[in-house]
Tab-separated table of C-alpha atoms in Angstrom:
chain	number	residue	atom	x	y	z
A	268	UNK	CA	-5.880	-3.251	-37.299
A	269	UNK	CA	-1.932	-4.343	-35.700
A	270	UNK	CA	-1.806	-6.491	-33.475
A	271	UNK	CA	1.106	-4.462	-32.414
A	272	UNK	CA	-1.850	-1.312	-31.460
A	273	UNK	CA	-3.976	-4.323	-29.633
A	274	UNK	CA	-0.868	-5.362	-27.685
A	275	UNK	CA	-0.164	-1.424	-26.848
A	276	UNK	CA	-3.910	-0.878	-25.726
A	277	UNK	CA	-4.215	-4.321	-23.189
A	278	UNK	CA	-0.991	-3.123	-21.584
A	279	UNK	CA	-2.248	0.425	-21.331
A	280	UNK	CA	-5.420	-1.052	-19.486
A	281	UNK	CA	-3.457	-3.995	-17.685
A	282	UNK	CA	-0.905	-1.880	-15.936
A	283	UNK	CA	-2.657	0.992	-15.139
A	284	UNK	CA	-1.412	3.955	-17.339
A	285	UNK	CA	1.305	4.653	-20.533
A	286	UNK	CA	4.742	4.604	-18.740
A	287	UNK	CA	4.252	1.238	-17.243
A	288	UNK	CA	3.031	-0.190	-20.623
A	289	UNK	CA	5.528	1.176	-22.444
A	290	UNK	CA	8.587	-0.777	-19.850
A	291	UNK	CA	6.261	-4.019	-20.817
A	292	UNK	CA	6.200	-3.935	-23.877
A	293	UNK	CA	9.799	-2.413	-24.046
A	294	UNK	CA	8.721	0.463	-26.232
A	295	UNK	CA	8.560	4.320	-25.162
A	296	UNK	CA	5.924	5.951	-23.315
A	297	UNK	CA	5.335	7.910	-26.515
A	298	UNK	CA	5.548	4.943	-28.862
A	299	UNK	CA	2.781	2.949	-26.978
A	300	UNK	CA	0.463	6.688	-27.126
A	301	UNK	CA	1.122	6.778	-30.541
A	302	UNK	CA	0.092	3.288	-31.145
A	303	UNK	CA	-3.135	4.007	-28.972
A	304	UNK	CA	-4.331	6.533	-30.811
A	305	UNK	CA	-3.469	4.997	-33.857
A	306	UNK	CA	-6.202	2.500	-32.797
A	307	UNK	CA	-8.702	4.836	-31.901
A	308	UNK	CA	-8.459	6.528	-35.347
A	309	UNK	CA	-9.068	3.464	-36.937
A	310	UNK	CA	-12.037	2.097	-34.994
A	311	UNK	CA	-13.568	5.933	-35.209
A	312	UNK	CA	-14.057	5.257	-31.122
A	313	UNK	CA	-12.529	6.973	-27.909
A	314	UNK	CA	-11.058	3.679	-26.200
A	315	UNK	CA	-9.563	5.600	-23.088
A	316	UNK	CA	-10.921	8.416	-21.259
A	317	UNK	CA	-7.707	10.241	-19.964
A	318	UNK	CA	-8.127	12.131	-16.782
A	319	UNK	CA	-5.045	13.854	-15.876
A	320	UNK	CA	-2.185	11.101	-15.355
A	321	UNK	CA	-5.092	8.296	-15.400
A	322	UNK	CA	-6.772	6.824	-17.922
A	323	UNK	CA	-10.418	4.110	-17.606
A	324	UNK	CA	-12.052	2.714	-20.734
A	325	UNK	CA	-14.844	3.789	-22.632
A	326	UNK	CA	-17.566	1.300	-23.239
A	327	UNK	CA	-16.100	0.802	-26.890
A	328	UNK	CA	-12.536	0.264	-24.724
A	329	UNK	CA	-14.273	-2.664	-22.684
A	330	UNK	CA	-15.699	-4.286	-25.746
A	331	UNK	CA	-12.158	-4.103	-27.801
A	332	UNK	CA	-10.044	-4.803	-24.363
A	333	UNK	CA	-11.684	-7.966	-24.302
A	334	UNK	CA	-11.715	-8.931	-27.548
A	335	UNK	CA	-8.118	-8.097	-28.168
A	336	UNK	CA	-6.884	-10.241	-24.747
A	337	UNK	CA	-8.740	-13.447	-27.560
A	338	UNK	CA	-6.900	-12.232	-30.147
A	339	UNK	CA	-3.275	-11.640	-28.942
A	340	UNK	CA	-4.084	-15.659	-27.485
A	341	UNK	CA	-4.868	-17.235	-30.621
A	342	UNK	CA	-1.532	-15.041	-31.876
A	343	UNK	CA	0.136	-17.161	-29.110
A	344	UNK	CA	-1.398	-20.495	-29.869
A	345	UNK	CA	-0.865	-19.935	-33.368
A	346	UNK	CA	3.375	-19.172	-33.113
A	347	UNK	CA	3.420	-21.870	-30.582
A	348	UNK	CA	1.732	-24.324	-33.345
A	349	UNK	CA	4.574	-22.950	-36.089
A	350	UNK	CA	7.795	-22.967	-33.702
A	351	UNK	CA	6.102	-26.849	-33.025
A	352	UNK	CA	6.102	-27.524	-36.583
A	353	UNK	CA	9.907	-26.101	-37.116
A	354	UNK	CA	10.725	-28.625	-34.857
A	355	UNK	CA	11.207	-26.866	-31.708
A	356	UNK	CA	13.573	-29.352	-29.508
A	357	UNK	CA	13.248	-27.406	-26.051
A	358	UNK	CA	10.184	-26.195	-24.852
A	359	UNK	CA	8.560	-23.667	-22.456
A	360	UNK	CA	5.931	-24.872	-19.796
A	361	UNK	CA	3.905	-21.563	-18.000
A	362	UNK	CA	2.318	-22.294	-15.192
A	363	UNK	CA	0.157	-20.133	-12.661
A	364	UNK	CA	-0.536	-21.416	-9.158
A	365	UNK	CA	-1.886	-19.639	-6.017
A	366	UNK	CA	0.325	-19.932	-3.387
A	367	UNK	CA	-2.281	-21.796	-0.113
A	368	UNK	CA	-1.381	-25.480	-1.007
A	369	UNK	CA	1.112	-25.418	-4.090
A	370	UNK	CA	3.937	-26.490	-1.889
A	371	UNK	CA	2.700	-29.283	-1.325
A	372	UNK	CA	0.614	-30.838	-3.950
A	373	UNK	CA	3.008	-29.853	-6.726
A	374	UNK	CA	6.530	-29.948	-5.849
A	375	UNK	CA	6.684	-33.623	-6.011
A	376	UNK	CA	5.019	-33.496	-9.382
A	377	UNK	CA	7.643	-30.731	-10.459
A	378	UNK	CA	10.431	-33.207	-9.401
A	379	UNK	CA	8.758	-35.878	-11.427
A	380	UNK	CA	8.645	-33.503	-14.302
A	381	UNK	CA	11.899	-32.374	-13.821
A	382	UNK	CA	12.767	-35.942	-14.440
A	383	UNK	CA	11.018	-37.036	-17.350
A	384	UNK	CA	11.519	-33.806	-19.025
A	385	UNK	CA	14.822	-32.248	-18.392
A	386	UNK	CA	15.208	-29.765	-21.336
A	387	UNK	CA	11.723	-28.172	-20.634
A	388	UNK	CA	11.902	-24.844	-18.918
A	389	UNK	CA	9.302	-24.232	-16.190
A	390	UNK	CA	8.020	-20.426	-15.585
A	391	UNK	CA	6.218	-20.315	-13.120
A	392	UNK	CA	3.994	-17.311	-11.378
A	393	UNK	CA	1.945	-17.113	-8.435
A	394	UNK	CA	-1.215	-15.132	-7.805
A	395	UNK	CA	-4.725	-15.214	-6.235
A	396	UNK	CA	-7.318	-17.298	-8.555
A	397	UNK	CA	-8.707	-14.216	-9.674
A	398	UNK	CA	-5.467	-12.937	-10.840
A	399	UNK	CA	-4.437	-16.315	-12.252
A	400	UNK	CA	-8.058	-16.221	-14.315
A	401	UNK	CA	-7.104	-13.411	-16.028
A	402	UNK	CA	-3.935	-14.321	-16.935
A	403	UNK	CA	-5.063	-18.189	-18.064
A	404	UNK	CA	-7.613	-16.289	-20.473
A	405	UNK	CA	-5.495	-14.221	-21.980
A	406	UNK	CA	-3.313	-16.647	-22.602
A	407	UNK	CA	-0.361	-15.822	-20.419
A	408	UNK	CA	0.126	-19.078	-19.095
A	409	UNK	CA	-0.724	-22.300	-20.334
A	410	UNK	CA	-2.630	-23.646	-16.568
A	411	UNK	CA	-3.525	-22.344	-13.507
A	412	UNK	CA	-4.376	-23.915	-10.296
A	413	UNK	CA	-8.000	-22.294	-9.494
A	414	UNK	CA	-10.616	-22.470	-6.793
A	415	UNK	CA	-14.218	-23.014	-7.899
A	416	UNK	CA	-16.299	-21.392	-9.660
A	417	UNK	CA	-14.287	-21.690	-12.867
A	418	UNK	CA	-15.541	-20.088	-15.926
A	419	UNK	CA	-16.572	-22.117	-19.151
A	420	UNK	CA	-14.108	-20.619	-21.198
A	421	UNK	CA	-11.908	-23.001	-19.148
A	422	UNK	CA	-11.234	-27.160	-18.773
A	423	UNK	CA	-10.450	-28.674	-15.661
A	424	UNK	CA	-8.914	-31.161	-13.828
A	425	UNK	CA	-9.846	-31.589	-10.072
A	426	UNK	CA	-6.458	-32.034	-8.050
A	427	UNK	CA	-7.680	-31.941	-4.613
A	428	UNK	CA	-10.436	-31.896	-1.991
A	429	UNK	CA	-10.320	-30.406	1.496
A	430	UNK	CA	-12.343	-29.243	4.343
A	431	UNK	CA	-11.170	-25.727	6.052
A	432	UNK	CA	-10.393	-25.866	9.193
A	433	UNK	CA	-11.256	-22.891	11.755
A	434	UNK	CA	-7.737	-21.478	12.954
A	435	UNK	CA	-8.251	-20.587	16.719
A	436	UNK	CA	-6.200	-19.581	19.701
A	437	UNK	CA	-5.088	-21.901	21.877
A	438	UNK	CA	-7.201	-20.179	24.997
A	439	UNK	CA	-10.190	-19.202	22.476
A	440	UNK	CA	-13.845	-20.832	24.171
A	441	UNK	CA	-14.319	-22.808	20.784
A	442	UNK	CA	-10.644	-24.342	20.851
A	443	UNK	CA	-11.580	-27.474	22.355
A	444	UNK	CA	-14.399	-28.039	19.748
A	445	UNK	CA	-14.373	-31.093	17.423
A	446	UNK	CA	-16.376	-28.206	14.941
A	447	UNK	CA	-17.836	-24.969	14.138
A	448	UNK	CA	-20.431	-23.123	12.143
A	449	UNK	CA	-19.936	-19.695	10.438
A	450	UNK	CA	-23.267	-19.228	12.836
A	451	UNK	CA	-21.084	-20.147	15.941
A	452	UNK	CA	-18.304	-17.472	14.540
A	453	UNK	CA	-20.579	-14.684	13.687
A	454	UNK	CA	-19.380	-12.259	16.364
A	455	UNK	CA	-15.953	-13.059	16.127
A	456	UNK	CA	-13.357	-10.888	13.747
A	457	UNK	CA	-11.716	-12.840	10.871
A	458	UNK	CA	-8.170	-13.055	9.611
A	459	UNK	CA	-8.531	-13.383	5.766
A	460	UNK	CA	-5.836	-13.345	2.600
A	461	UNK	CA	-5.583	-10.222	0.609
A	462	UNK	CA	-8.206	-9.520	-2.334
A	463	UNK	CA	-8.093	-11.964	-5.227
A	464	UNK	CA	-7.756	-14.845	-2.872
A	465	UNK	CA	-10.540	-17.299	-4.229
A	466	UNK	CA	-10.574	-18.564	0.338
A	467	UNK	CA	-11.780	-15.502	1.128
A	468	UNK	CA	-14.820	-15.449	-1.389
A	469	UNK	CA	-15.839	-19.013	-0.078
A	470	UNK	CA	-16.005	-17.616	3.391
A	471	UNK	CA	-17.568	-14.330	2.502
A	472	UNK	CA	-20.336	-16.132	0.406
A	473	UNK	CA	-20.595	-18.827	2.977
A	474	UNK	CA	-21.302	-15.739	5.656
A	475	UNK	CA	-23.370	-13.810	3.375
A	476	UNK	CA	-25.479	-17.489	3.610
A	477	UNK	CA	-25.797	-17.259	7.032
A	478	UNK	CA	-27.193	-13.529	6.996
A	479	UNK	CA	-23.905	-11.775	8.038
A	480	UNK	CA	-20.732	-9.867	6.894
A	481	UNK	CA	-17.755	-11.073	8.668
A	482	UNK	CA	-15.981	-8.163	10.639
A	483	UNK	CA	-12.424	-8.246	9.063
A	484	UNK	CA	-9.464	-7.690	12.060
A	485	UNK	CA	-6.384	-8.621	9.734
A	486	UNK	CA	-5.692	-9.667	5.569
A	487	UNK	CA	-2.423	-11.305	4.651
A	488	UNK	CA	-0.634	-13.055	1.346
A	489	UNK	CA	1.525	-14.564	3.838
A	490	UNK	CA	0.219	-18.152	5.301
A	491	UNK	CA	2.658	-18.621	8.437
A	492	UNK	CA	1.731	-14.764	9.324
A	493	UNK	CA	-2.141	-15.257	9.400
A	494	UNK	CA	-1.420	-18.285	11.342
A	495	UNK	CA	0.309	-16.421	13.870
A	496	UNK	CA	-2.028	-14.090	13.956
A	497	UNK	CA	-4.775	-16.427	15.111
A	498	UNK	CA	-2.927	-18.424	17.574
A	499	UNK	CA	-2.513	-14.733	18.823
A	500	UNK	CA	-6.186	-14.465	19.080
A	501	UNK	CA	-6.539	-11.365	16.830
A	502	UNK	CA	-9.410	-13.267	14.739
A	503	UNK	CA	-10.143	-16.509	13.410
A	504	UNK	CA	-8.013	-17.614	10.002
A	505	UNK	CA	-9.161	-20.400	7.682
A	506	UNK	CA	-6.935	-22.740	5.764
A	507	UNK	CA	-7.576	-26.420	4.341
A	508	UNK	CA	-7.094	-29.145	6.369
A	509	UNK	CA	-3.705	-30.186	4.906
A	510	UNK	CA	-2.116	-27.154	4.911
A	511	UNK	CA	-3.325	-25.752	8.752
A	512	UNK	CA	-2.735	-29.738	9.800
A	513	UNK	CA	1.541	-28.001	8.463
A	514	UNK	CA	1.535	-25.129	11.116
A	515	UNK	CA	2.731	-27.357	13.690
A	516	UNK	CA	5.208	-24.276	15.147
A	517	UNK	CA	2.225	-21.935	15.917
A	518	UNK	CA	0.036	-22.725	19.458
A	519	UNK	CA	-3.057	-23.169	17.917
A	520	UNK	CA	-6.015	-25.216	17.768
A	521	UNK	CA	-7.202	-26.414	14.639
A	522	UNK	CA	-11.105	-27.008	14.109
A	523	UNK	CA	-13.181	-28.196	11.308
A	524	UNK	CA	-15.298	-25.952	10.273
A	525	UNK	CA	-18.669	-27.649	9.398
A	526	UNK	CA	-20.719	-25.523	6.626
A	527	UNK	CA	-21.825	-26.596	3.617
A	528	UNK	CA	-20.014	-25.145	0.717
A	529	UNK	CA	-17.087	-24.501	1.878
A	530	UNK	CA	-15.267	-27.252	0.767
A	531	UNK	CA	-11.584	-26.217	-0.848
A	532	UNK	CA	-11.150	-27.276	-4.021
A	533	UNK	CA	-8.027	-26.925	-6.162
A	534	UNK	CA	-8.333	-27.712	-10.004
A	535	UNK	CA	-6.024	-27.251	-12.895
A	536	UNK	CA	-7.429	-25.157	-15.634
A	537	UNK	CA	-6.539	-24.741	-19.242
A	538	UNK	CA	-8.358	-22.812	-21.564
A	539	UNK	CA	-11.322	-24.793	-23.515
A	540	UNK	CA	-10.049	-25.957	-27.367
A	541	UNK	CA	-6.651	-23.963	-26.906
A	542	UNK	CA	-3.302	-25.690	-28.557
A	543	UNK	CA	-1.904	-27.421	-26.087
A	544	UNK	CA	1.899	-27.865	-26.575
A	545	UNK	CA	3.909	-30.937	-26.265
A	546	UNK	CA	5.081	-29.617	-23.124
A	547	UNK	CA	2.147	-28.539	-21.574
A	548	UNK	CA	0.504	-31.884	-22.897
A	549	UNK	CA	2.833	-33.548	-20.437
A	550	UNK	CA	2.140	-31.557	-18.009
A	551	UNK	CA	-1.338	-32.652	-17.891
A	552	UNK	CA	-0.747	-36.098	-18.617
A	553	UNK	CA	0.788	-36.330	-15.542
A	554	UNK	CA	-1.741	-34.303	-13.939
A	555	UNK	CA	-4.522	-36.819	-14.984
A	556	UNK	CA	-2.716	-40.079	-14.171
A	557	UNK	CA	-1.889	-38.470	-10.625
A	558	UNK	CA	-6.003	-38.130	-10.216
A	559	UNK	CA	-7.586	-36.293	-7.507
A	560	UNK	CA	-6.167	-37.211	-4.130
């Protein structure tokens, strides 16, 4: 078994069909069939079940997509260990973060980086937690800024604790509220982030709690628009105190929301006995002297 027919098959499954694959791994659409099949002659298994211009996994593709994510990791951890022991003078720092509250607790910490570390090249992506999971486990990156709950697989450091705050209009009956409930909200629509925001499961499970399913009126990726949205009294948004406490140039009325488990709180992960390089060691140095604010 390649690696280079493991690689093929996760990118087959990752982005959704052969032609995309093939532009990631910078191969042909042929080449990366090829090397799929190749793989399911050797393992004696259908991996794919091809329907038409789609393709989903088998139950024997499930078992080796995961697997294979593990392995093509340790492949990473294990070139990242030898380019170490050449006596790599630059290195690479990959970072994930989801975009509610990076702004602001990181960039200072990027400057500070910046400084202590000039020759280290920061790559940095931003997703959803769920998104950022995925690509934290299978290596991708070497830390990810995640909401709770974070899987085992993974260490963490806590960076920050926040309340939300309940985003209302200005002219909304609750507005003048020192707090709320999700009970005192349970007829009113919500503004939420897109799917794979780790916010919106907090709220939804928080909801769920209380006996209800929130009616959705709006979803976003952008922070400033779901603002506006609220102040415009489409539905009530929720953002952590620190970053709603920023929207200073929406009329709005910010109020905490009182509800047990809904607490935000942002930790950076790395995976659980994974090499660490002298870059990314630095990174969480400064990380842990920093402490959780």
């Amino acid at each position: 078994m390649e690696l280079r027919t493991l690689r093929a098959f996760v990118e087959v499954v990752r982005q959704g069909g052969f032609s995309q694959a093939a532009k990631v791994v910078f191969a042909t659409q042929s080449t990366v069939s090829k090397a799929v099949k190749q793989l399911e002659d050797e393992l004696g298994l259908p991996l794919l079940d091809r329907l038409g211009h789609k393709s989903r996994m088998t139950a024997a593709g499930e078992i080796v997509y995961r697997r294979a994510i593990r392995l093509l990791a340790e492949r990473d951890d294990l070139q990242a260990e030898l380019e170490e022991l050449k006596g790599l003078k630059r290195g690479v720092l990959r970072l994930g973060l989801p975009p509610i509250g990076s702004s602001t607790l990181f960039a200072p910490l990027f400057a500070l980086y910046r400084q202590l570390y000039p020759d280290i090249e920061i790559r940095l992506v931003e997703h959803g937690s769920d998104r950022l999971s995925e690509l934290l486990a299978a290596g991708e990156i070497d830390f990810a800024g995640l909401l709770p709950p974070i899987a085992d697989e993974f260490a963490a450091q806590v960076v920050r604790r926040e309340p939300l705050m309940a985003l209302v209009s200005v002219d909304h009956p609750l507005a003048q509220r020192d707090a709320v409930t999700l009970a005192d909200l349970r007829e009113t629509p919500f503004v939420l982030f897109e799917a794979g925001f780790a916010l919106n499961r907090i709220i939804r499970e928080a909801c769920r709690r209380n006996g209800f399913e929130p009616v959705v009126a709006a979803r976003s990726t952008q922070i400033d628009f779901i603002a506006e949205l609220a102040g415009a009294g489409l539905g009530i948004a929720f953002l952590p105190r620190m970053i709603a406490t920023q929207r200073t140039q929406v009329p709005i009325s910010l109020v905490l929301l009182d509800e047990p488990g809904t607490e935000w709180t942002l930790s950076m992960a790395w995976r659980r006995g994974a090499y660490l390089s002298p870059a990314a060691a630095a990174w969480l140095r400064l990380v842990r002297e920093r402490g959780e604010a």
